[in-house]
Short mmCIF file of C-alpha atoms and ligand atoms in Angstrom, two decimals:
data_model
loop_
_atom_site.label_atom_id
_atom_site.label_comp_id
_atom_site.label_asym_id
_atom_site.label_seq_id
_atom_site.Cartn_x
_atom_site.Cartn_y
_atom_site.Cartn_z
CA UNK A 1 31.28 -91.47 -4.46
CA UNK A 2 27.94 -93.20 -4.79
CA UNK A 3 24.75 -91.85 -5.33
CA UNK A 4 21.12 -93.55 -4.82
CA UNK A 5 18.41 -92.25 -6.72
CA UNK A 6 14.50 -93.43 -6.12
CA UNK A 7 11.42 -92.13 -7.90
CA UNK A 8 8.22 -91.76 -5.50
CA UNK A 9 4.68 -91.09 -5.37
CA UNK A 10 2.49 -90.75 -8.62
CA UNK A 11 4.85 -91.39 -11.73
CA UNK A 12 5.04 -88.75 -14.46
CA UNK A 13 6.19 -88.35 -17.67
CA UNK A 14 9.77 -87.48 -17.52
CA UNK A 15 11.15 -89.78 -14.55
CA UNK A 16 13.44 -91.33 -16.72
CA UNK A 17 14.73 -88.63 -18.18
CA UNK A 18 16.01 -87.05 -15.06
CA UNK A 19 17.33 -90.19 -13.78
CA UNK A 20 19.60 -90.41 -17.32
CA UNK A 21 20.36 -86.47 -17.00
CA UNK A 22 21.78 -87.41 -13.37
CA UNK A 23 23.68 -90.63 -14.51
CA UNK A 24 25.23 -89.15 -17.35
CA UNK A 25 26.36 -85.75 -15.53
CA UNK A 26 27.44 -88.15 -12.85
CA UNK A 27 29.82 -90.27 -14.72
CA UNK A 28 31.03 -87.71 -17.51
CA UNK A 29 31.77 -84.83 -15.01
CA UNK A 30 32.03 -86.19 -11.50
CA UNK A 31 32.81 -89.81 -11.83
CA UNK A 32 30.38 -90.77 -9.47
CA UNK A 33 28.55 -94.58 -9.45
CA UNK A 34 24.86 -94.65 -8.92
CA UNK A 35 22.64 -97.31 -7.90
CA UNK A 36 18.50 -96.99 -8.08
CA UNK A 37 16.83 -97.39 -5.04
CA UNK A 38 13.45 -100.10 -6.42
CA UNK A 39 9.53 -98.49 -5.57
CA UNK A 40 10.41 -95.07 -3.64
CA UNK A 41 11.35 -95.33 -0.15
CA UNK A 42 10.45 -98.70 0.03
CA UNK A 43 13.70 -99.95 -2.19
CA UNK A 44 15.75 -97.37 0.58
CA UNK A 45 14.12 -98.92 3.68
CA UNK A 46 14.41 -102.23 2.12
CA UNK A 47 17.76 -101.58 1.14
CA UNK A 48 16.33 -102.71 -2.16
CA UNK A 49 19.24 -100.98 -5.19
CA UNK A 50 19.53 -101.53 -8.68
CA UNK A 51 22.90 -100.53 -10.34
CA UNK A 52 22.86 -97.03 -12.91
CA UNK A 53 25.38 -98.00 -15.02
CA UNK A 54 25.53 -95.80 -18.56
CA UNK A 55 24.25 -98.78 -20.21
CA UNK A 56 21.11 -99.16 -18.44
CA UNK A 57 20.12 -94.90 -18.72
CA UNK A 58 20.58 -95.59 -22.57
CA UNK A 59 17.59 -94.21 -24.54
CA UNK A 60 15.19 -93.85 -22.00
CA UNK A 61 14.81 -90.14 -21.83
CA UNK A 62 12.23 -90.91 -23.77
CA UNK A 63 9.96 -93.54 -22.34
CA UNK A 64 7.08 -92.73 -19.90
CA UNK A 65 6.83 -93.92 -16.32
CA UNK A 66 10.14 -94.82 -14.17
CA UNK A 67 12.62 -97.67 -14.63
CA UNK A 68 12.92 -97.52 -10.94
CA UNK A 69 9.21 -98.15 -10.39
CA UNK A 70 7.31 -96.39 -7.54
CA UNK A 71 5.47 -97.03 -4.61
CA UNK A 72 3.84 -94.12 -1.52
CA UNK A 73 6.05 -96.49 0.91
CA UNK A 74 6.45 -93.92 4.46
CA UNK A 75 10.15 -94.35 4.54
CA UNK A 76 9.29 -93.58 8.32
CA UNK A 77 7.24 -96.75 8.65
CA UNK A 78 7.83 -100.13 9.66
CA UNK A 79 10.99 -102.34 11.20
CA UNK A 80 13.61 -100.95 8.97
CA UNK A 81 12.32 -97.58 8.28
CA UNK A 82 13.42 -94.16 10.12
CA UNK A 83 16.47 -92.03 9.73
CA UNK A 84 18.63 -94.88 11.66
CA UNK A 85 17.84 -97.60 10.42
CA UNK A 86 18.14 -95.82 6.53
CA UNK A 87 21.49 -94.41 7.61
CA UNK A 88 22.64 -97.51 8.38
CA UNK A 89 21.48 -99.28 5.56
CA UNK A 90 22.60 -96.83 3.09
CA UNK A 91 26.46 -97.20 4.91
CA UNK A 92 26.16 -100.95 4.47
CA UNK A 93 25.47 -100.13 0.95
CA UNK A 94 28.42 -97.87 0.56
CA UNK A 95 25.72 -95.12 -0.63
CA UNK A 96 27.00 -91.66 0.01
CA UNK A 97 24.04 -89.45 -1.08
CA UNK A 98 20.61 -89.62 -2.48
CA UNK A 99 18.55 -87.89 -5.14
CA UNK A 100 14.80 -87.92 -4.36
CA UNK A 101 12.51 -87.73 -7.09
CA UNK A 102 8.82 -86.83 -6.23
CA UNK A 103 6.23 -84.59 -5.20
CA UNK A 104 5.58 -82.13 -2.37
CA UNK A 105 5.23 -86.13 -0.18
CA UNK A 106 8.18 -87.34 -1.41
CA UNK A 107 9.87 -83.83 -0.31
CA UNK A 108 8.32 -83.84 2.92
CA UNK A 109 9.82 -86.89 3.84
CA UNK A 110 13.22 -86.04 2.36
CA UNK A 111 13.21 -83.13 4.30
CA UNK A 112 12.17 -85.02 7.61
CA UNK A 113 15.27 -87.13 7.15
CA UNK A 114 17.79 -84.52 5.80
CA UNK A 115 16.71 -82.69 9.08
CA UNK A 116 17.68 -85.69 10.91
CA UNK A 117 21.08 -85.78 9.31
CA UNK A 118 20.68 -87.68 6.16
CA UNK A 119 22.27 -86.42 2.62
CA UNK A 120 19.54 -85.96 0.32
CA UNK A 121 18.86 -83.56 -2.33
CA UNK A 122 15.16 -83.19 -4.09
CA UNK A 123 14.17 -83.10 -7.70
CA UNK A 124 10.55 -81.65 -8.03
CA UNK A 125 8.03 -84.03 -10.00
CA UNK A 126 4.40 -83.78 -10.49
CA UNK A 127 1.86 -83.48 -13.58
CA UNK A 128 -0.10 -81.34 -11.49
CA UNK A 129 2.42 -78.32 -10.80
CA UNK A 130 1.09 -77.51 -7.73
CA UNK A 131 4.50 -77.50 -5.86
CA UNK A 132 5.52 -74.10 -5.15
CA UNK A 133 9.41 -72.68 -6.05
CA UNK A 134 9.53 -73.63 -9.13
CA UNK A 135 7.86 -72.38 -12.65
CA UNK A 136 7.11 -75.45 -13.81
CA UNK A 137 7.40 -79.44 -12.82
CA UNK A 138 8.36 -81.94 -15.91
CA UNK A 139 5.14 -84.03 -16.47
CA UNK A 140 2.81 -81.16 -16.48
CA UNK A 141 3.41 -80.28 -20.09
CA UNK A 142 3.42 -83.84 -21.57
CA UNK A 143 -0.37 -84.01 -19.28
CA UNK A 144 -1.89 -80.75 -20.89
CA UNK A 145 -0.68 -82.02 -24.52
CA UNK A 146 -2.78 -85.31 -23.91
CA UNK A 147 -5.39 -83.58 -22.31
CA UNK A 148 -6.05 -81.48 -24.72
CA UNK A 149 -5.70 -83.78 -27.79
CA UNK A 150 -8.23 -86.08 -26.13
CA UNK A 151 -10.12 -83.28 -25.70
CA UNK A 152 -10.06 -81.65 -29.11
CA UNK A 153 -11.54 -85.33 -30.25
CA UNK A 154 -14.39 -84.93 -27.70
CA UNK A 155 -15.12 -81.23 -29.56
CA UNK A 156 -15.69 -83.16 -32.64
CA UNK A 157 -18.22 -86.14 -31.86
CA UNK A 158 -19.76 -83.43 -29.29
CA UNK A 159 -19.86 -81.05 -32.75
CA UNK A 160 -21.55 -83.79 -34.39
CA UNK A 161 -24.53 -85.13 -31.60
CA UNK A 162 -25.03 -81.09 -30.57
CA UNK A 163 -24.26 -82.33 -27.26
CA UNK A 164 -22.26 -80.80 -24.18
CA UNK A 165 -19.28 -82.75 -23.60
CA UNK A 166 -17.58 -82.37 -19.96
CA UNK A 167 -13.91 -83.25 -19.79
CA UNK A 168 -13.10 -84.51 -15.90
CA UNK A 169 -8.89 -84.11 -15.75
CA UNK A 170 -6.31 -84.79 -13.53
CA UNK A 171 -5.81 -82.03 -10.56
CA UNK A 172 -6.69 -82.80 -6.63
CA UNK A 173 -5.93 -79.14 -5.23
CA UNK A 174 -5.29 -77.41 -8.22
CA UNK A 175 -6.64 -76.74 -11.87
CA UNK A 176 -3.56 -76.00 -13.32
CA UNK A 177 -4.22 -78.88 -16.35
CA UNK A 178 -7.40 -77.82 -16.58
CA UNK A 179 -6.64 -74.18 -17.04
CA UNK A 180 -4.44 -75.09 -20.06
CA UNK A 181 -5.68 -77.76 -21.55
CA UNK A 182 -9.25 -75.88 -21.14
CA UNK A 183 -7.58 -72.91 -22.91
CA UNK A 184 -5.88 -74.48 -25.43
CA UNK A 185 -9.27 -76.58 -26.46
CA UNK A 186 -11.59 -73.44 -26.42
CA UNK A 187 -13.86 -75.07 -23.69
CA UNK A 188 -16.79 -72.85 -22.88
CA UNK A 189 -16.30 -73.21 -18.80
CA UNK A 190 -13.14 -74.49 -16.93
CA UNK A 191 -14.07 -75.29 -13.49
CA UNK A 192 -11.20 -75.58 -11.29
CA UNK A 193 -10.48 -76.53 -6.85
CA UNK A 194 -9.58 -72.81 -6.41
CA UNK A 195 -12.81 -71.21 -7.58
CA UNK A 196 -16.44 -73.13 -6.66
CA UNK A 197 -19.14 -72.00 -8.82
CA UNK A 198 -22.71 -72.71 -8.63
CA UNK A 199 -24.32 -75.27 -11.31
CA UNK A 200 -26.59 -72.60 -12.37
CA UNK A 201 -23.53 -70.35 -13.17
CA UNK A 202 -22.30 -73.52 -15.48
CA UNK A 203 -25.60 -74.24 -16.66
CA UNK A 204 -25.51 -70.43 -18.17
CA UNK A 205 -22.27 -70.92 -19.65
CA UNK A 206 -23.63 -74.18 -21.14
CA UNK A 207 -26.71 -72.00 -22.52
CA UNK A 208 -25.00 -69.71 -23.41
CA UNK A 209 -22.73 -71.52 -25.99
CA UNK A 210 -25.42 -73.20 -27.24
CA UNK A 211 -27.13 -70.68 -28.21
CA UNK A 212 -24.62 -69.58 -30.40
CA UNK A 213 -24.69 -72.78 -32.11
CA UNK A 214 -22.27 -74.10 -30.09
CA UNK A 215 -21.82 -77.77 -28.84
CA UNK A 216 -20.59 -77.25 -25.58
CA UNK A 217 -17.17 -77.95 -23.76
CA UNK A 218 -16.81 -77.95 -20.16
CA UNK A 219 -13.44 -78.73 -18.83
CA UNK A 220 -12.89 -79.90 -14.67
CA UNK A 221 -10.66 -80.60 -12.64
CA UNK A 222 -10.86 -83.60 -10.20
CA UNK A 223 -10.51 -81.71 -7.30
CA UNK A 224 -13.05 -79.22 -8.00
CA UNK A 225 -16.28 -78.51 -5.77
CA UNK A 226 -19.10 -76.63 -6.75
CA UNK A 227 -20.46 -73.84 -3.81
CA UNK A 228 -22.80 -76.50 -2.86
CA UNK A 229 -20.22 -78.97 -2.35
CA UNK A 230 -18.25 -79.12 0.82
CA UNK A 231 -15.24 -81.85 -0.11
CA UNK A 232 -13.87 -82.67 -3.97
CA UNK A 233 -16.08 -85.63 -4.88
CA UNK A 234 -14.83 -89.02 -3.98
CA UNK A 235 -16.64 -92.45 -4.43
CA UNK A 236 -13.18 -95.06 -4.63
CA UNK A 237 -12.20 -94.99 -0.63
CA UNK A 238 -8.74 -94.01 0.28
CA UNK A 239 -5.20 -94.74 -1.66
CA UNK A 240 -2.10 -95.73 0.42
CA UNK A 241 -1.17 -92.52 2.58
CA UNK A 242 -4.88 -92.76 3.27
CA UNK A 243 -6.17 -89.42 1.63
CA UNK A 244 -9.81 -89.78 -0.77
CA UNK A 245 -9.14 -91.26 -4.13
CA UNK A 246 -10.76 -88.49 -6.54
CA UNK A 247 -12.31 -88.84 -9.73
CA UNK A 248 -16.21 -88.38 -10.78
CA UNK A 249 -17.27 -85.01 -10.86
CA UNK A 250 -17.97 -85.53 -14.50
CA UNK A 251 -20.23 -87.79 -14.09
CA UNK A 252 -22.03 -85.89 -11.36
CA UNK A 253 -22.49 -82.52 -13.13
CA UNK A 254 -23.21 -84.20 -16.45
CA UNK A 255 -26.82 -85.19 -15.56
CA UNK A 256 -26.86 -81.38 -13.79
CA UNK A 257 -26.09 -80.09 -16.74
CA UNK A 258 -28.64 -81.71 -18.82
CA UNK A 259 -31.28 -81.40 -16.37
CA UNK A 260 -30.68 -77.48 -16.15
CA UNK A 261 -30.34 -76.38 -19.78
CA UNK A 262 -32.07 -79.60 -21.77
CA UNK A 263 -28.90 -80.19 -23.91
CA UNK A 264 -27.75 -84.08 -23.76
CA UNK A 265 -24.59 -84.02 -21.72
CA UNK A 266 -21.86 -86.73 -21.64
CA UNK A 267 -18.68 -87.20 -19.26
CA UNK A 268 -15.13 -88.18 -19.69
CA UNK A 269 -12.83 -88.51 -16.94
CA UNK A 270 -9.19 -88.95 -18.77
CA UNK A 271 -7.69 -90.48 -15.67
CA UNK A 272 -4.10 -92.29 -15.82
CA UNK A 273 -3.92 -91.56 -19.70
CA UNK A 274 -2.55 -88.06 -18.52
CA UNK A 275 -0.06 -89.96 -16.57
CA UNK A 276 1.41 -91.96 -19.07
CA UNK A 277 3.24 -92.58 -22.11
CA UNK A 278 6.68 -90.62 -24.31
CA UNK A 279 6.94 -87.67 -22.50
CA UNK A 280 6.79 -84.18 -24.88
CA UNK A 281 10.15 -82.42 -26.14
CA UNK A 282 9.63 -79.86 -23.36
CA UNK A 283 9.62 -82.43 -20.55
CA UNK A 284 12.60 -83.95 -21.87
CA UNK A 285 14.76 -81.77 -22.14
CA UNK A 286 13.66 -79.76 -18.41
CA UNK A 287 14.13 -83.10 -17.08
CA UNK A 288 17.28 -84.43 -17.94
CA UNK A 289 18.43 -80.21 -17.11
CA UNK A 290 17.21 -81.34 -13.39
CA UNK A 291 18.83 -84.23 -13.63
CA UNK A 292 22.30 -82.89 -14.36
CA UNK A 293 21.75 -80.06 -11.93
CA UNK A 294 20.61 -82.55 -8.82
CA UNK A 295 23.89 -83.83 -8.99
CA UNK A 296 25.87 -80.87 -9.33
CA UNK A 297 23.82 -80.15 -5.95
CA UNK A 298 25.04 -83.18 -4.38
CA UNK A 299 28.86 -82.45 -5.17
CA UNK A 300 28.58 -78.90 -3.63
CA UNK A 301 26.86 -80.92 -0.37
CA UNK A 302 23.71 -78.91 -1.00
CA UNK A 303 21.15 -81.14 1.58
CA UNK A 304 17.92 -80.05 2.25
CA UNK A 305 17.95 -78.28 -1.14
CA UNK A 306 15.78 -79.21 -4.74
CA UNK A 307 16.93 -77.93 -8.31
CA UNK A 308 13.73 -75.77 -9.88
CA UNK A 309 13.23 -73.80 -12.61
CA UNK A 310 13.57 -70.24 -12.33
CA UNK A 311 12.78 -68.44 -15.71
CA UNK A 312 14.92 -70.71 -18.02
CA UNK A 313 17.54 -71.23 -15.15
CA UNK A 314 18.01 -74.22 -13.27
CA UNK A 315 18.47 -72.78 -9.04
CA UNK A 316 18.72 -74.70 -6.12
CA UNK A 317 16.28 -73.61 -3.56
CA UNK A 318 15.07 -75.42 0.15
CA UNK A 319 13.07 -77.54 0.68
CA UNK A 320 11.18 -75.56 2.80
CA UNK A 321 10.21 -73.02 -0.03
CA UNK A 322 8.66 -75.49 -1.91
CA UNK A 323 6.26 -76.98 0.73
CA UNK A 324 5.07 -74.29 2.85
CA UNK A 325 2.62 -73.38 -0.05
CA UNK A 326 0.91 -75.00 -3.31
CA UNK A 327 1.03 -73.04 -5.59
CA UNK A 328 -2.60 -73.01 -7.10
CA UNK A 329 -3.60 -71.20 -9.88
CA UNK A 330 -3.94 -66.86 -8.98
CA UNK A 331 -6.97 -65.33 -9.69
CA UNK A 332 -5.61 -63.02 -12.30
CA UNK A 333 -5.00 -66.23 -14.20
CA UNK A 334 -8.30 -67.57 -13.83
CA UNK A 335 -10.31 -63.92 -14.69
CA UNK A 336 -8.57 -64.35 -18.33
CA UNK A 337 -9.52 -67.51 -18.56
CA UNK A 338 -13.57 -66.60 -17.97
CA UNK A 339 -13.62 -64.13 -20.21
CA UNK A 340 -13.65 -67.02 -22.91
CA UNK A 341 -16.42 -68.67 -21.20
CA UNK A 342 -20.09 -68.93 -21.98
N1 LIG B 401 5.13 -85.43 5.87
C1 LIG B 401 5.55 -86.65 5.50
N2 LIG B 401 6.45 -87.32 6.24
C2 LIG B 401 6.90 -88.54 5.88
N3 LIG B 401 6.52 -89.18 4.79
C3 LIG B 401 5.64 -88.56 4.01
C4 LIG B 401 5.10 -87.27 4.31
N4 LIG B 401 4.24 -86.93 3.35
C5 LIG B 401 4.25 -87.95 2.48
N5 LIG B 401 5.11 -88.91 2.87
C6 LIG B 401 5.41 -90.18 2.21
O1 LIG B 401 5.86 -89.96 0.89
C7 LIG B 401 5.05 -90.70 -0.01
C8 LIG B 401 4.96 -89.95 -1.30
O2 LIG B 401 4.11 -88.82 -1.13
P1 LIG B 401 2.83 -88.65 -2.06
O3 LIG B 401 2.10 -89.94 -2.11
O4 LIG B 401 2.12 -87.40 -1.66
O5 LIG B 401 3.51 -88.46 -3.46
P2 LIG B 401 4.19 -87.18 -4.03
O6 LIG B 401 5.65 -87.37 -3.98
O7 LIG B 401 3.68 -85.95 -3.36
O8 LIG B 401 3.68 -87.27 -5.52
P3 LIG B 401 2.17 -86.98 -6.02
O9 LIG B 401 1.35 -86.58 -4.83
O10 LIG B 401 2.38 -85.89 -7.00
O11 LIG B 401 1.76 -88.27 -6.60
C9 LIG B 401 3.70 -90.83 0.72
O12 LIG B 401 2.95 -91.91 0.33
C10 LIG B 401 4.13 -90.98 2.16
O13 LIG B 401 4.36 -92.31 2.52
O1 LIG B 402 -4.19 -92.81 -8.72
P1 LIG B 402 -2.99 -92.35 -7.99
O2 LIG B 402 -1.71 -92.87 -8.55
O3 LIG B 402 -3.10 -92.53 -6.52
O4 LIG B 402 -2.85 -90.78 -8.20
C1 LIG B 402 -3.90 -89.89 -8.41
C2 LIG B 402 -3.43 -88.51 -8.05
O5 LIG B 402 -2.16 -88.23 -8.59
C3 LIG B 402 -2.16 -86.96 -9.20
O6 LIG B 402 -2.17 -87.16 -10.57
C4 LIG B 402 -0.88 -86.23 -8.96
O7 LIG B 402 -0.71 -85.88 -7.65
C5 LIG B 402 -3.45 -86.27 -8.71
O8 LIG B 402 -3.96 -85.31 -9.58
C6 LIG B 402 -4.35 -87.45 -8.54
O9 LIG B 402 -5.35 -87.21 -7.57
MG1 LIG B 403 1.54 -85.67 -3.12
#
């Protein structure tokens, strides 16, 4: 038996991890070969493979981004793409099954093609953890850690200037990062895609802390739009699949902020730096679990199905659980946030 594994969409903490999980579950307790498919889809409609061998997973649960590279390649795009032309270059290959790495995208597509007979099984990946069916994605807790160191730093020269410092993180449709990383820093208002709120409301919060001698914090999400706003703010065209590249609202409210409440107001928008680097002990380890489990999955001929957490279980679920929602952040979990705000 030989399995392909590709890594797809935006990379994440933790990719490698899974893909040594896999490879070492593979050859200790199935004796299966794997190959890496290069860049996402494009390395399977390319017919593009790396081999896995043991020796090239060694030691790299531990480094950030993917070995395997990654691309948003449609897999359902040009000459060779489409289920037939993939099924028959993954025969000519001698490539059984594949594990597909990526978000709620990557999934989609995977399904598409499982639907249309092809073996696949899905491992759940994003820093955001928006995808629904499954507690938590790897990625997302190596992104909050870095969020909210970089953001405990901005506390300090904020502390020091008696400015208000607004934090822009990563998060198109939902403020999951921000919610934690806005928690664990103490910011005084965490504005999130899931719940507009006026400038005026912000401004108070701004005041608010201020006026208890506070320098203030303001934590937001990419994604979010205040009740004026009727689309997340977008100034840097369109990325690959063609949706709005995001990224900005900082720097918009900032000069809001300052013009409402007087208090000098900078923005940082922590971009990519969420995105990369060692991912944390957590990740690891939840990784490499998915890892191990995907393949298990693929020896019980479980297509059409991702592993997830459930709890501190590892359960195979459909595909179709995981994409008919996001899962955004409820409102119960946002009320107990606001109570810290201001
Ligand atoms: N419904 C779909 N059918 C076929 N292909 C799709 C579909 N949705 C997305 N894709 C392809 O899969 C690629 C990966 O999806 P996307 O760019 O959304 O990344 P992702 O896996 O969701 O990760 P993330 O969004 O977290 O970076 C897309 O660029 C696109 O080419
Ligand atoms: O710059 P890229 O790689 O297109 O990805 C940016 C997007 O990826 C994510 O980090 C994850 O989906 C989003 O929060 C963000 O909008
Ligand atoms: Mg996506």
């Amino acid at each position: 038996m030989k399995i392909g594994i590709l890594t797809s969409g935006g990379d994440c903490p933790g990719l490698n991890a899974v893909i040594r999980g896999a490879v070492l579950n593979g050859i200790k307790t199935h004796n299966v070969e794997f190959v890496g498919f290069l860049d996402g889809w494009r390395g399977v409609v390319d017919g593009d493979v790396i081999d896995l061998p043991r020796t090239r997973v060694r030691g790299i649960s531990k480094q950030g981004g993917t070995i395997l590279g990654t691309s948003r390649t449609n897999p359902f795009e040009g000459p060779n793409g489409g289920p037939e032309n993939i099924r028959k270059t993954l025969e000519r290959l001698g490539i059984d099954a594949v594990i597909a790495i990526g978000g709620e995208g990557t999934l989609a597509a995977a399904q598409r093609l499982t639907d249309a007979g092809l073996k696949i099984v899905g491992v759940p990946k994003t820093v955001d953890n928006d995808l629904d069916a499954t507690d938590f994605t790897f990625g997302f807790d190596t992104a909050v850690q870095i969020a909210t160191e970089a953001i405990d730093r901005l506390r300090t020269t904020g502390e020091s200037h008696h400015r208000c410092m607004v934090a822009e993180v990563m998060g198109r449709h939902v403020g999951w990062i921000a919610l934690h990383s806005g928690m664990a820093s103490g910011a005084h208002a965490i504005l999130i895609p899931e719940k507009p709120v006026s400038l005026d409301q912000i401004a108070q919060w701004v005041t608010e802390a201020r006026d208890r001698g506070r320098a203030p914090l303001v934590v937001v999400a990419e994604g979010f739009v205040t009740t004026d706003m009727e689309a997340p703010h977008s100034e840097r065209g369109l990325d690959s699949f063609g949706r709005p590249r995001l990224g900005g609202i900082g720097e918009l409210l900032a000069p809001e902020i300052e013009a409402r409440t007087g208090i000098e107001t900078r923005a940082t928008v922590l971009g990519h730096i969420q995105r990369g680097g060692v991912p944390t002990a957590f990740d690891r380890v939840l990784a490499t679990r998915l890892g191990m489990a995907a393949v298990d999955s693929v020896m019980d001929g479980l297509w059409g199905t991702m592993v997830s957490l459930h709890g501190t279980d590892i359960v195979r679920v459909g595909f179709e659980k995981a994409l008919d929602n996001l899962k955004t952040v409820p409102e119960h979990r946002y009320d107990e946030a606001a109570i810290l705000f201001g």
